[in-house]
Coordinates of C-alpha atoms in Angstrom, one line a residue:
M1 CA 4.2 11.5 27.0
T2 CA 2.0 13.5 24.6
T3 CA 1.9 12.8 21.0
K4 CA 1.7 15.7 18.6
T5 CA -1.0 15.7 16.0
A6 CA -0.8 17.0 12.5
S7 CA -3.6 18.9 10.8
I8 CA -5.1 17.8 7.4
N9 CA -7.4 20.4 5.9
M10 CA -9.9 19.7 3.0
R11 CA -12.7 21.4 1.4
V12 CA -15.8 19.5 0.3
L13 CA -19.2 20.3 -1.0
P14 CA -21.8 20.8 1.7
S15 CA -23.7 17.7 0.4
V16 CA -20.6 15.6 0.9
R17 CA -20.1 17.0 4.4
D18 CA -23.8 16.2 5.2
I19 CA -23.4 12.6 4.1
I20 CA -20.2 12.2 6.2
D21 CA -21.9 13.8 9.2
A22 CA -24.9 11.5 8.9
A23 CA -22.7 8.4 8.7
A24 CA -20.5 9.7 11.6
S25 CA -23.6 10.2 13.6
L26 CA -24.8 6.6 13.0
K27 CA -21.3 5.4 14.2
K28 CA -21.6 7.8 17.2
V29 CA -18.3 9.5 16.5
D30 CA -17.5 13.0 15.3
R31 CA -16.7 14.0 11.8
T32 CA -12.9 14.1 12.4
V33 CA -12.8 10.6 13.9
F34 CA -15.1 9.2 11.2
I35 CA -12.9 10.6 8.4
Q36 CA -9.7 9.5 10.1
Q37 CA -11.0 6.0 10.6
A38 CA -12.3 5.8 7.0
A39 CA -9.0 7.1 5.5
L40 CA -6.9 4.9 7.7
N41 CA -8.9 1.8 6.8
E42 CA -8.6 2.6 3.1
A43 CA -4.8 3.3 3.4
H44 CA -4.2 0.0 5.2
S45 CA -6.2 -1.8 2.4
I46 CA -4.2 -0.2 -0.4
L47 CA -0.9 -0.9 1.3
A48 CA -1.9 -4.6 1.9
E49 CA -2.8 -4.9 -1.8
Q50 CA 0.8 -4.0 -2.6
R51 CA 2.3 -6.3 -0.1
D52 CA 0.0 -9.3 0.4
F53 CA -1.4 -11.6 -2.1
V54 CA -3.4 -14.9 -2.0
L55 CA -2.9 -17.8 -4.4
E56 CA -5.0 -20.9 -4.9
A57 CA -3.1 -24.1 -4.0
K58 CA -2.1 -25.0 -7.5
A59 CA -0.9 -21.5 -8.3
F60 CA 1.0 -21.4 -5.0
E61 CA 2.8 -24.7 -5.8
A62 CA 3.9 -23.2 -9.2
F63 CA 5.1 -20.0 -7.5
D64 CA 6.9 -21.9 -4.7
T65 CA 8.6 -24.2 -7.3
E66 CA 9.9 -21.2 -9.2
L67 CA 11.2 -19.6 -6.0
R68 CA 13.1 -22.8 -5.1
A69 CA 14.4 -23.4 -8.6
E70 CA 18.1 -23.0 -9.4
H71 CA 18.7 -19.4 -10.3
Q72 CA 19.8 -18.4 -13.8
T73 CA 22.5 -15.9 -14.5
L74 CA 21.3 -13.6 -17.3
E75 CA 24.3 -12.2 -19.1
G76 CA 22.6 -9.0 -19.9
M77 CA 21.8 -8.3 -16.3
K78 CA 25.3 -9.3 -15.3
D79 CA 26.7 -6.7 -17.8
L80 CA 24.2 -4.1 -16.6
F81 CA 25.2 -4.5 -12.9
N82 CA 28.9 -4.3 -13.8
R83 CA 28.6 -1.0 -15.7
R84 CA 29.3 2.4 -14.1
A85 CA 26.2 4.6 -13.7
P86 CA 26.2 7.6 -16.1
W87 CA 26.2 10.0 -13.2
E88 CA 29.3 8.4 -11.5

């Protein structure tokens, strides 16, 4: 089964292209592969920052304690969730 590809076009200064080409050459890949790998690595990193986080042991204990604590009902939130939305 063939997977379709999508095109991404960009314009860069010749000096930027030259630097990218030099780095791609060192990695022994073409410009497209180099840019794709770099962009994908950065995208994964940014998405992980939004999803994953690391805490030291003491901070994790405090976080875990709060997660396990008895929940509190906030009357203001209860009221908010019981209201009809203005667009309904």
